[in-house]
Coordinates of C-alpha atoms and ligand atoms in Angstrom, one line a residue:
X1 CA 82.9 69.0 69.9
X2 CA 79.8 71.5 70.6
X3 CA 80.8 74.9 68.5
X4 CA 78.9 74.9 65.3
X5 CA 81.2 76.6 62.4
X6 CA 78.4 78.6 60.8
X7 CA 76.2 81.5 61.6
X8 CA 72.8 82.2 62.8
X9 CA 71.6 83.5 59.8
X10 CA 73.0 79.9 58.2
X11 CA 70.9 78.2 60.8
X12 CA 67.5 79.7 59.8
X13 CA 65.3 77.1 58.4
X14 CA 61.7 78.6 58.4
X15 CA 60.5 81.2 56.0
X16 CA 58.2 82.6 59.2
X17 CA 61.2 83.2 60.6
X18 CA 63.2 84.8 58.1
X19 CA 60.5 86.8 57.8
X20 CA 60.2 88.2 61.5
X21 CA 64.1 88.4 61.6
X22 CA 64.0 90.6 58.3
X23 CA 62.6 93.7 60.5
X24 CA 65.7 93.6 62.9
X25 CA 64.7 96.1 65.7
X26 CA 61.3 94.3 67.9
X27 CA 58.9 97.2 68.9
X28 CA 56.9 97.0 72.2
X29 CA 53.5 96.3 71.8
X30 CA 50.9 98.5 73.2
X31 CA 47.4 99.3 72.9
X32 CA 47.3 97.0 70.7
X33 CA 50.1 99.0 68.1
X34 CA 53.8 98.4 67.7
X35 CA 55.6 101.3 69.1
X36 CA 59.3 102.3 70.0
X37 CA 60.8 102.9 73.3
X38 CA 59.9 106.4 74.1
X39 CA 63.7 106.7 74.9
X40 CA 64.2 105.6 71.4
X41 CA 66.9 102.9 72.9
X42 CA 67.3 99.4 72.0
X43 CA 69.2 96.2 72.7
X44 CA 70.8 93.2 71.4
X45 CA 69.4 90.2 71.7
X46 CA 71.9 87.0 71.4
X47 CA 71.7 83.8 69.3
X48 CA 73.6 81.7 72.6
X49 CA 74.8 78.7 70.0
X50 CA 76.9 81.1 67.6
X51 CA 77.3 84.2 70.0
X52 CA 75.7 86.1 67.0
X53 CA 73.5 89.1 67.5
X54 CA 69.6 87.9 66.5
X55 CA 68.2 90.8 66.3
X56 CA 67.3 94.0 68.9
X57 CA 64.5 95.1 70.5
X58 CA 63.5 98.1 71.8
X59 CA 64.7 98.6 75.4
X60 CA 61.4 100.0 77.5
X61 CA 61.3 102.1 80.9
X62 CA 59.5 103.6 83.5
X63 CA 57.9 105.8 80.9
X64 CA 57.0 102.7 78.2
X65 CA 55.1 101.3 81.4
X66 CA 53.3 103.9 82.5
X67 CA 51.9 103.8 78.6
X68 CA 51.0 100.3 78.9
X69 CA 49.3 100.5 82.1
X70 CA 47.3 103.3 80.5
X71 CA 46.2 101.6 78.1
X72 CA 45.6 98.2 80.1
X73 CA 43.3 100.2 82.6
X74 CA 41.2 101.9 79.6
X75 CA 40.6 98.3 78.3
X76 CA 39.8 97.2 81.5
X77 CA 37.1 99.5 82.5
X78 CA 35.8 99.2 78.6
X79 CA 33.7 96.0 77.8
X80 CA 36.7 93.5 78.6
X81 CA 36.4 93.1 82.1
X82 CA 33.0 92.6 81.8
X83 CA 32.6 90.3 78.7
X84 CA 31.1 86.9 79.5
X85 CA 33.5 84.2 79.8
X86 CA 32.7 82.4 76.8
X87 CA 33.4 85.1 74.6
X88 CA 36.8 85.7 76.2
X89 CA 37.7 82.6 76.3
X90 CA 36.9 82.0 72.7
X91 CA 40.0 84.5 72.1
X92 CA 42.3 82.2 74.3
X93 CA 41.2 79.2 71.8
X94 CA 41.9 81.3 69.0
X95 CA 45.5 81.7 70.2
X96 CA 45.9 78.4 71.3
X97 CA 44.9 77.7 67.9
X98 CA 47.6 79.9 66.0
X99 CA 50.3 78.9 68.3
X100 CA 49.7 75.4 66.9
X101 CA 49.9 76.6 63.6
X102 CA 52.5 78.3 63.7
X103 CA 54.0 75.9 65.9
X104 CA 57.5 75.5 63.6
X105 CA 58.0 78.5 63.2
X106 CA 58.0 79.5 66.9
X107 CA 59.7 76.3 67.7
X108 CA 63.0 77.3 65.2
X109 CA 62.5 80.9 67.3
X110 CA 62.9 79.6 70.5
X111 CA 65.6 77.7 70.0
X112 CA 67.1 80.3 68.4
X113 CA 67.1 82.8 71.0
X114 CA 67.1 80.4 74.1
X115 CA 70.0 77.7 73.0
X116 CA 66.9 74.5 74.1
X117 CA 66.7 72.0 71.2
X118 CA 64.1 72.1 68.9
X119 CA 62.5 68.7 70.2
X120 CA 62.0 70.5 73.8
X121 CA 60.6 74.0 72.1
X122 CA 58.0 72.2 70.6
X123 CA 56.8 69.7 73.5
X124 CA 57.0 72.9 75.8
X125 CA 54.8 74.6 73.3
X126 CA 52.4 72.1 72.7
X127 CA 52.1 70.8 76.3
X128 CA 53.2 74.4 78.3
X129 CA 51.7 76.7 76.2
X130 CA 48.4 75.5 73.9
X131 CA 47.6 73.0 76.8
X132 CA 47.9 76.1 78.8
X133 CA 45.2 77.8 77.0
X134 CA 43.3 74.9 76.5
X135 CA 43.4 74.6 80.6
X136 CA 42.0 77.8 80.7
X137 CA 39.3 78.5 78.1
X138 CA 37.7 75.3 79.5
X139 CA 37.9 76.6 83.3
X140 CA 37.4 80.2 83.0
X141 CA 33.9 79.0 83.6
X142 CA 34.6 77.2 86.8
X143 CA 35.7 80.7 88.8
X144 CA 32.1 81.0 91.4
X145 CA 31.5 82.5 94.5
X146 CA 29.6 81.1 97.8
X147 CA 26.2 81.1 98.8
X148 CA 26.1 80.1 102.5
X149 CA 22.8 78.6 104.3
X150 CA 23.1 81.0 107.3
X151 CA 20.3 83.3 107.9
X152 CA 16.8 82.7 105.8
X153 CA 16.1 86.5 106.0
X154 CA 19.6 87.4 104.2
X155 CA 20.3 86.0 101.1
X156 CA 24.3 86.5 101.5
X157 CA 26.7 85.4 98.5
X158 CA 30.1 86.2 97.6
X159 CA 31.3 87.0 93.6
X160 CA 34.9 86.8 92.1
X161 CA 35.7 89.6 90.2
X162 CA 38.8 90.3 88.0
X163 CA 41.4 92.3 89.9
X164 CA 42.1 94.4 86.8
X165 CA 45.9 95.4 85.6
X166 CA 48.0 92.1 85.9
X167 CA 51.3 91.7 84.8
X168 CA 53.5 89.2 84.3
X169 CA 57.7 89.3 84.5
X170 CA 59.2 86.3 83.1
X171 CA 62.6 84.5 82.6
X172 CA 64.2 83.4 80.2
X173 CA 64.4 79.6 80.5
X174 CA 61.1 78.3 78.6
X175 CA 60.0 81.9 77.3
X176 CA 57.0 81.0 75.5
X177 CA 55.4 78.9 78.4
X178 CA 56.5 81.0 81.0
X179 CA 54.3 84.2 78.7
X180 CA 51.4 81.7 78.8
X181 CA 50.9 80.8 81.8
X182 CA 51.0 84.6 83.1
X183 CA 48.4 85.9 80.2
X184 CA 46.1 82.9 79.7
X185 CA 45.0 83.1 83.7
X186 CA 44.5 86.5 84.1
X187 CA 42.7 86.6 80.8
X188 CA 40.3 84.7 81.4
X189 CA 39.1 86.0 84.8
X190 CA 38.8 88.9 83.1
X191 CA 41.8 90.7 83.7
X192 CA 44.2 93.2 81.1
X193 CA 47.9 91.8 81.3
X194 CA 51.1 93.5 80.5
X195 CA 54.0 90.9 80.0
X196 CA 57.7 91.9 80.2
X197 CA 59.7 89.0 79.0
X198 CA 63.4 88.5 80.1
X199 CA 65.8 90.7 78.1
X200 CA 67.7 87.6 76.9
X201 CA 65.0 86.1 75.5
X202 CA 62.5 88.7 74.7
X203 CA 61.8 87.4 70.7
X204 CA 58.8 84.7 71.2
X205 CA 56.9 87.0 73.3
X206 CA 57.2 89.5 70.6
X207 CA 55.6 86.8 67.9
X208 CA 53.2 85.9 70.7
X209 CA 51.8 89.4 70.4
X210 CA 51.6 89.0 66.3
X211 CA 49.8 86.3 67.2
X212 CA 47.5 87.8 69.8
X213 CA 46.6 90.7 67.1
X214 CA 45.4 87.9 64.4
X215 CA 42.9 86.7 67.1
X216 CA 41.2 90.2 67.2
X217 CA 41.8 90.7 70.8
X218 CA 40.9 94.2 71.9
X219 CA 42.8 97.3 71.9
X220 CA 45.0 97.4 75.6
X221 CA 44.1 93.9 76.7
X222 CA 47.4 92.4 76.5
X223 CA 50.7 94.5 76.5
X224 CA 54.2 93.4 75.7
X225 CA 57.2 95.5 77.3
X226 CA 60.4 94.4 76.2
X227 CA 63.5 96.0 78.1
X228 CA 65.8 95.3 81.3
X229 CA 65.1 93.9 85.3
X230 CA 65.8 97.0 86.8
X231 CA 64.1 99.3 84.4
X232 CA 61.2 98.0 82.6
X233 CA 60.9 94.9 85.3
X234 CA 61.3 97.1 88.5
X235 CA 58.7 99.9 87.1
X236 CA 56.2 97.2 86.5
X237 CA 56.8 96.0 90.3
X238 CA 56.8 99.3 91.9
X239 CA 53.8 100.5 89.9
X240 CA 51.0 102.0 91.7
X241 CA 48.3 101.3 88.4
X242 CA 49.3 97.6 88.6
X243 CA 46.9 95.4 90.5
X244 CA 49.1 92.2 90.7
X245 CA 52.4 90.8 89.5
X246 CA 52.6 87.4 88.9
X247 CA 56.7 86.9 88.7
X248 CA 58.9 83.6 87.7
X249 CA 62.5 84.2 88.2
X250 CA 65.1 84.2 90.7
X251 CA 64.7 84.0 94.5
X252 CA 66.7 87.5 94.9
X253 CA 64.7 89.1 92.5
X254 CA 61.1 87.7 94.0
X255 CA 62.5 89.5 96.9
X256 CA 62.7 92.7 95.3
X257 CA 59.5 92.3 93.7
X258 CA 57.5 91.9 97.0
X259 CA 59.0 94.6 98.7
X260 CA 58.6 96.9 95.7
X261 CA 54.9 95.7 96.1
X262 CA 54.2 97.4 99.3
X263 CA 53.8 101.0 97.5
X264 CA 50.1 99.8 96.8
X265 CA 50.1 96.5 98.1
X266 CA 49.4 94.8 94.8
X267 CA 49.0 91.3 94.9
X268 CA 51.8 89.2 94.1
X269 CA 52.6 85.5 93.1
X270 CA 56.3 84.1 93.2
X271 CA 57.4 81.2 91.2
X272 CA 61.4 80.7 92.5
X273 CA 64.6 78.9 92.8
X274 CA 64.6 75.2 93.5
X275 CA 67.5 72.7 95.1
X276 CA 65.2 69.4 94.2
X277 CA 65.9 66.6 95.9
X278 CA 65.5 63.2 93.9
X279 CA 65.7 60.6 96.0
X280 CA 66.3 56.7 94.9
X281 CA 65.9 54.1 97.3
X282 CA 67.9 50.6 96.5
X283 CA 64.9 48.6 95.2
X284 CA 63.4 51.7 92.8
X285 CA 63.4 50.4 89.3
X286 CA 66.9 51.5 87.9
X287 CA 65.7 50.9 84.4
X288 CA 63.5 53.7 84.8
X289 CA 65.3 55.9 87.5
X290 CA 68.5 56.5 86.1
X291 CA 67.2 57.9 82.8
X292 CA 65.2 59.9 84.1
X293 CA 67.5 61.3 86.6
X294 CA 69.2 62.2 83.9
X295 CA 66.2 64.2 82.2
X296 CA 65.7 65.7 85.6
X297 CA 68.8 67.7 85.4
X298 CA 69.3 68.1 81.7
X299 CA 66.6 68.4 80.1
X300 CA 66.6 72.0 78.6
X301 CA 70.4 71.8 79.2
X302 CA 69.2 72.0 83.3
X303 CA 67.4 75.4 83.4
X304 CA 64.4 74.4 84.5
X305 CA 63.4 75.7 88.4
X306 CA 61.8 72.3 89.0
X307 CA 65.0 70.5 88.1
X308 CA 66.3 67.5 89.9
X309 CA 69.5 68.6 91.3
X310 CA 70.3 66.7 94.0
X311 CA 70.2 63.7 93.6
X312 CA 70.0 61.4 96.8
X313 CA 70.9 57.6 96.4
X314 CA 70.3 54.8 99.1
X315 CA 74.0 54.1 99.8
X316 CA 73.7 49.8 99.0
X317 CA 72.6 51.1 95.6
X318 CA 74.7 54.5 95.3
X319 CA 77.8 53.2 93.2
X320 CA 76.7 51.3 90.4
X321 CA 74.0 54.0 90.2
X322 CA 76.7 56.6 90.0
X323 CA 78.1 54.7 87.0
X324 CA 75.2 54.3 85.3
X325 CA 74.6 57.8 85.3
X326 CA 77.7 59.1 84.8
X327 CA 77.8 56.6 81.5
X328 CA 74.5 58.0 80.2
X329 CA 75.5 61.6 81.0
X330 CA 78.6 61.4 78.7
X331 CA 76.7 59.7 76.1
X332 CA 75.0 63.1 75.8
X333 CA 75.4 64.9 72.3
X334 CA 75.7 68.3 72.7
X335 CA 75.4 70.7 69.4
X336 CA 73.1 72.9 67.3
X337 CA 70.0 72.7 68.8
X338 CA 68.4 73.0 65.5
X339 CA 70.3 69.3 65.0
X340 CA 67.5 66.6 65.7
X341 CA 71.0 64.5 66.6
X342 CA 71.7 67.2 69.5
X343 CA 70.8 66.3 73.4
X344 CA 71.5 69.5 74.8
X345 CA 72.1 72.8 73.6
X346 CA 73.8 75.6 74.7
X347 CA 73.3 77.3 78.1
X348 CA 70.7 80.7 77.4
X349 CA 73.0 83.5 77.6
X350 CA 76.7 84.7 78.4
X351 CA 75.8 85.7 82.1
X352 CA 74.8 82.3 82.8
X353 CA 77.5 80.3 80.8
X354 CA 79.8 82.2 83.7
X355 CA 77.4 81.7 86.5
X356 CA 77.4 77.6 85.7
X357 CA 81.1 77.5 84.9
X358 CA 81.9 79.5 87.9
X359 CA 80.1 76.9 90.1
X360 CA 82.0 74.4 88.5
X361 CA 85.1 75.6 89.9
X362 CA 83.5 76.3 93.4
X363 CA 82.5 72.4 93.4
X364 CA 85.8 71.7 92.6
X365 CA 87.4 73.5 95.3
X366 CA 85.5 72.6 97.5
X367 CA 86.3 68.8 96.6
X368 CA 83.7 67.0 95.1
X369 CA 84.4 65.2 92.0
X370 CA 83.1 65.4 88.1
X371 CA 82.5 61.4 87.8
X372 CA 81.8 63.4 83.4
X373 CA 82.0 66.9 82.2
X374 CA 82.9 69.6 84.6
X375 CA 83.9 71.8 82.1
X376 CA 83.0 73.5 79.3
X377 CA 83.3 73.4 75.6
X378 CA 85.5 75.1 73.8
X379 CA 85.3 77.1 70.9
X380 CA 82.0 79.4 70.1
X381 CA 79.0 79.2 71.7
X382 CA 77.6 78.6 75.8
X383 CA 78.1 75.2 75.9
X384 CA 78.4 73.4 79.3
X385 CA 78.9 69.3 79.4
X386 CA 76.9 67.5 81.7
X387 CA 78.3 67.0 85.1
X388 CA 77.9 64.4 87.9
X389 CA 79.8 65.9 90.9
X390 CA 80.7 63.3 93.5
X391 CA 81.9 63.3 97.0
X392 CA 79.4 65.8 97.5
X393 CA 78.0 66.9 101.4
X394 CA 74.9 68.2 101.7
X395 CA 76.4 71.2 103.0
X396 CA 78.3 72.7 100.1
X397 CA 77.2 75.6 97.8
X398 CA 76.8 73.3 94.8
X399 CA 74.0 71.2 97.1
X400 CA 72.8 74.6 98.7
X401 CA 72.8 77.3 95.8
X402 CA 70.2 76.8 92.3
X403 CA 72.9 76.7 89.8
X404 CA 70.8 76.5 86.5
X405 CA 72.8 74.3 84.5
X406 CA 73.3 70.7 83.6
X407 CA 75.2 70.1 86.7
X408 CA 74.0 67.6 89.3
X409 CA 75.1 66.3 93.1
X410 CA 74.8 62.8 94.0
X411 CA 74.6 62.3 97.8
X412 CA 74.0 59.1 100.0
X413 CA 71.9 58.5 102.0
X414 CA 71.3 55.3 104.7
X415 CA 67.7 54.8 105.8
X416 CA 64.5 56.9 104.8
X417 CA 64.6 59.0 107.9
X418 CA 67.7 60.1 106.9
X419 CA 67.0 60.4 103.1
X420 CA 63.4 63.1 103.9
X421 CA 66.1 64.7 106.4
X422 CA 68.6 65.3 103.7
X423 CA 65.8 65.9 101.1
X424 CA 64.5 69.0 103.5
X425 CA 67.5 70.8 104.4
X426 CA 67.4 73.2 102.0
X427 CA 66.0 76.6 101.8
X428 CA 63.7 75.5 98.7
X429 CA 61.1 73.8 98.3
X430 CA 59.7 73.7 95.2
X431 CA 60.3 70.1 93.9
X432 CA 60.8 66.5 95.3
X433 CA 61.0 63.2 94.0
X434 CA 60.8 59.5 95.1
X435 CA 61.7 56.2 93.5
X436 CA 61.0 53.0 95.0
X437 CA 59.0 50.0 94.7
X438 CA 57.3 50.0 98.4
X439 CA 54.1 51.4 98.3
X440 CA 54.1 52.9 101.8
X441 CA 57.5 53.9 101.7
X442 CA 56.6 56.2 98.7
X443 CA 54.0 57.7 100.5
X444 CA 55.1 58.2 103.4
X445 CA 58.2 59.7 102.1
X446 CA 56.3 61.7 99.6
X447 CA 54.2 63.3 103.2
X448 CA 57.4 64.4 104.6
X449 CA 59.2 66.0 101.5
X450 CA 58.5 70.0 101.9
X451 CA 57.7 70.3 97.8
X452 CA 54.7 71.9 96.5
X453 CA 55.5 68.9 94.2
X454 CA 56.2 65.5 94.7
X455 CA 56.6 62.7 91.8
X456 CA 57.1 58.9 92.7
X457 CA 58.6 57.1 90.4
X458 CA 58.9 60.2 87.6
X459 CA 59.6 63.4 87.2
X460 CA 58.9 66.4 85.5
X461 CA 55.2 65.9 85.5
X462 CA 52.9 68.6 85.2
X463 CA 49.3 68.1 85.4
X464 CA 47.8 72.3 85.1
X465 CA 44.6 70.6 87.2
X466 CA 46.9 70.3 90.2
X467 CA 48.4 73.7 92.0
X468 CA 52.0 74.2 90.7
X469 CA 54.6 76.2 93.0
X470 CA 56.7 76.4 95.9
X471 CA 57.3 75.9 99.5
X472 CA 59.7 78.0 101.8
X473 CA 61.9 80.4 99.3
X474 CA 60.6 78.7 96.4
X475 CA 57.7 80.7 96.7
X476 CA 54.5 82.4 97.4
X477 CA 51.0 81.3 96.1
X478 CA 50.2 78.5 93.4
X479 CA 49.6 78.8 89.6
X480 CA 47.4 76.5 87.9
X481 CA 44.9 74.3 89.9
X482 CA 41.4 74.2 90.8
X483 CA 41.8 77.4 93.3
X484 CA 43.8 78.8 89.8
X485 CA 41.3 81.7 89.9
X486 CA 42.2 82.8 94.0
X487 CA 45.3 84.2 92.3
X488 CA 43.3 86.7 89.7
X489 CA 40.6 87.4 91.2
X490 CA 39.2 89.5 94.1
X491 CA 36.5 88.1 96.2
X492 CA 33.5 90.4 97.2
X493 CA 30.4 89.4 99.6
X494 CA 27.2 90.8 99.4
X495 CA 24.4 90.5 102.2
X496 CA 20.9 91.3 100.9
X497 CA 17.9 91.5 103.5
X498 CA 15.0 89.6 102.5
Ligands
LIG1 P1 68.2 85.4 86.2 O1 69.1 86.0 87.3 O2 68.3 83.9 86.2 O3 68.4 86.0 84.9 P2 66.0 87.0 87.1 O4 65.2 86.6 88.3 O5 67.1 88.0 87.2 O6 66.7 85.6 86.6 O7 65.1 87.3 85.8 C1 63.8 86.9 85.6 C2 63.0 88.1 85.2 O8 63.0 89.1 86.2 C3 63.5 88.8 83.9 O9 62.4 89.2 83.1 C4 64.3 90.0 84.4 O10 64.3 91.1 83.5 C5 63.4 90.4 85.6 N1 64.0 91.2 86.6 C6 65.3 91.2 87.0 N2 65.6 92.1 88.0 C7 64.4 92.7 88.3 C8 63.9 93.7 89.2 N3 64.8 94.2 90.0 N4 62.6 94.0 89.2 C9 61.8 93.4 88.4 N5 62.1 92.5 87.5 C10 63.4 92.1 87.4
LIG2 MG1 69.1 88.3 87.3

C-alpha cells in the first residue's frame, strides 16, 4: 500500500531542487568556500521512500576538522567576536529571511532526504527554524552581566563573553531545525560554529550553507562538515580547538561525546533519548486526547526525541480509549511524502527501518499485542505502519528502550499516585504529558513528572522563551530560554577599586 512505483528523480517537483541535485557530489563548506574531503572520499546519501541514491557528499575527517576549526578560530579572533549585536544579528534575520524564501524548495529537500511529509518540513521550518532565528536576533540583546551593590569603594560587575569555537553535531530526524538551533545561539553571542549534520541526512544543511553565503556572513563564521559519527563527529568531540559542543542525538553517543570532552574540558550540552510518558486520566477530554495521542507518536512517522511513547491510560477509561486509538491509527495513509494525501512517510534511513522492525518483533515476543500495524510494508521504501502494542508492562524493552518509530505502548494505570509512579520509572526524562479536566490534579501531577517538559492537555508544544531539554539520561543543560545565553557564553567578573 506504501511503495511508490517511481523514482526520486520522478518525484522532484522544484526547479531549486533540480538545480542543487544537478551537481551530485555536496562539498564541505569551509572558510566560507566549497571544498572536497582532503581524503577525496565521499558517500551516498539515500532518498528513504524509493531506496534511490540522492546524491553524495563528501565524507570529512579528522583532517577536514582540523581545517574548519582553523578557520573558525581566525574568524573568531577577527572582528566577529567582537561585532555589536545588532549587526550580527542582522545576519541571522537575513537568513531567517532566505529560508522563508526559499522555503519550497527546502521543504521538497527535506522530505526528500529524511522520508517526513512535506506538510511537517515546512511547519518545522517555519516554526523550528525561522522562528528560531527570529528568537534569537531579538534576544541576542538580552545576554548581560551583574552589577552587585556590595562594597561602594569597588565597582564589581560581571560580562558574558562568547566562548569562541562552537560546534554543533546533529541527527537526522528534523535536519534543518536541529542546524538551527545549534548555529542561531552561538551566533548570536558571538561565537564561530562548525555544524556536522548526520550522514543520513546531510543535504539541507548543505543548502543552509548556500544560504548562509547569500547573507554575506564572514569568511570562517559558520562551517559545515559533512561525513560519519566516528570520524568527522568524534574529531569534532575530541578536539582540543573546540570550545563547546552542543550535541542532539542518541543517549549512547551523548556519552561518548562527554567523555571525549575531557581532553580540554570543552563545554558540552546534550539533547537525548526520551521514553515520554503521556498520561490520560478518565475525565480528560477524549475528543482532544486521543488525536493528539496519536500526533504524539507519529507525527514525523515517530522520530521525534520528545515523542509520546508511552502512553498511560486511567484503567475506567483504558479500553474504549484503546479502540479509539487503534481506529485512528489505522486510518493513517502512509505514502510519498511529497503526496499532500500521505500521513506518514517513510522511516529516515535503512539502519533504522531495522532498528524499528526489530523492536517490533521483541514486543512481540515478549507478549504485548499490535491492537494495528506491527509490521511493515512491503515492497520499496522504509515504511513502518503505526502500531498500538497492548498488554504492555512497564517493564519491557518496548516501554524501557527509545525506539524511534511510529510505535506506541499503552499501559494502565489506577490512581494518580500510581500513574506519576509509572510515568517516572524510566531512565529518561525528557518529556511528560497530562490530560484531565481537574485543575489541581494537572498540576499536581505535572510537579511530580521528572520532564524538563510537561504539557497538560497537549503536546508537542514548543515555546523557544521556555528552556527546552532533559532530565536524568535525557540530558545535560537546556537550549532555548531566558538563561539561553549560560550555554554560549563564558561569564567573567571584574572588581575595580574606586
Ligand atoms: P542514531 O543512532 O539515531 O543515528 P546518533 O546519536 O548515532 O543517532 O547520531 C546523531 C549524530 O551523532 C549524527 O550526526 C552522527 O553522525 C553523530 N555521531 C554518531 N556517533 C558519534 C560519535 N562517536 N562521536 C560524535 N558524533 C557521533
Ligand atoms: Mg548512531
Amino acid at each position: 500500500m506504501a511503495t511508490v512505483g517511481y523514482s526520486t528523480a520522478q518525484r522532484i517537483t522544484q526547479p531549486g531542487v533540480k538545480a542543487f541535485l544537478a551537481s551530485p557530489v555536496k562539498k564541505l563548506l569551509i572558510n566560507n568556500r566549497w571544498v572536497d574531503a582532503r581524503s577525496g572520499r565521499t558517500f551516498e546519501i539515500v532518498d528513504p521512500t524509493t531506496e534511490d541514491v540522492l546524491a553524495r557528499a563528501a565524507e570529512g575527517d579528522a583532517a577536514d576538522v582540523d581545517a574548519a576549526v582553523d578557520a573558525a578560530r581566525t574568524a573568531f579572533e577577527g572582528p566577529w567576536g567582537r561585532l555589536p549585536v545588532a549587526e550580527r544579528a542582522r545576519y541571522l534575520l537575513r537568513f531567517a529571511a532566505a529560508i522563508e524564501a526559499n522555503l519550497d524548495e527546502l521543504a521538497e529537500l527535506e522530505s526528500l532526504n529524511n522520508g517526513q511529509t512535506l506538510a511537517t518540513a515546512k511547519a518545522m521550518i517555519t516554526e523550528g527554524a525561522v522562528g528560531a532565528l527570529h528568537f534569537y536576533a531579538g534576544s541576542a540583546v538580552s545576554i548581560h552581566g551583574e552589577t552587585p551593590a556590595t562594597d561602594e569603594s569597588f565597582f564589581n560587575y560581571s560580562l558574558r563573553e562568547p566562548i569562541g569555537v562552537c560546534a554543533g553535531i546533529i541527527p537526522w530526524n528534523v535536519p534543518i531545525p536541529m542546524a538551527v538551533w545549534k548555529i542561531a545561539p552561538a551566533l548570536a553571542a558571538g561565537n564561530t560554529v562548525i555544524i556536522k549534520p548526520a550522514e543520513q541526512t546531510p543535504l539541507t544543511a548543505v543548502r543552509l550553507g548556500e544560504l548562509l553565503l547569500e547573507t554575506g556572513i564572514p569568511d570562517g563564521v559558520v562551517n559545515i562538515v559533512t561525513g560519519f559519527g566516528p570520524g568527522a563527529g568524534s574529531a569534532i568531540a575530541e578536539h582540543p580547538g573546540i570550545d563547546k559542543v552542543a550535541f542532539t542525538g542518541s543517549t549512547e553517543v551523548g556519552r561518548s561525546i562527554l567523555r571525549a570532552s575531557t581532553g580540554n574540558l570543552k563545554r558540552v550540552t546534550l539533547e537525548l533519548g526520551g521514553k515520554s510518558p503521556n498520561v490520560v486520566f478518565a475525565d480528560a477530554n477524549m475528543a482532544a486526547a486521543v488525536p493528539t495521542a496519536l500526533a504524539g507518536f507519529s507525527l514525523n512517522s515517530g522520530q521525534i526525541c520528545a515523542a509520546g511513547t508511552r502512553i498511560l491510560v486511567q484503567r475506567d477509561a483504558h479500553d474504549e480509549f484503546v479502540e479509539t486509538l487503534t481506529r485512528y491509527a489505522g486510518g493513517l495513509t502512509l505514502g510519498d511524502p511529497l503526496d499532500p494525501a500521505s500521513d506518514m512517510g517513510p522511516l529516515s534511513s535503512k539502519e533504522q527501518f531495522e532498528r524499528v522492525t526489530g523492536y517490533l518483533d521483541v514486543g512481540k515476543a515478549e507478549g504485548a499485542r499490535a491492537t494495528t500495524g506491527g509490521s511493515p510494508a512491503d515492497g520499496r521504501g522504509y515504511f513502518v505502519e503505526p502500531t498500538v502494542f497492548v498488554d504492555v508492562d512497564n517493564d519491557m524493552r518496548i516501554a524501557r528502550e527509545e525506539i524511534f518509530g511510529p510505535v506506541v505502548s499503552v499501559i494502565p494505570f489506577t490512581d494518580e499516585n500510581d500513574a506519576v509512579l509509572q510515568g517516572n520509572d524510566t531512565s529518561y526524562g525528557l518529556a511528560a504529558a497530562v490530560w484531565t479536566n481537574d485543575l489541581g490534579r494537572a498540576h499536581r501531577v505535572a510537579r511530580r513528572l521528572k520532564a524538563g517538559s510537561v504539557w497538560v492537555n497537549n503536546y508537542y508544544t514548543n515555546d523557544l522563551s521556555l528552556p527546552f531539554g532533559g532530565y536524568k539520561q535525557s540530558g545535560v543543560g537546556r537550549e532555548h530560554g531566558s538563561n539561553w545565553y549560560e550555554h554560549y557564553t563564558e561569564v567573567k567578573s571584574v572588581y575595580v577599586k574606586l
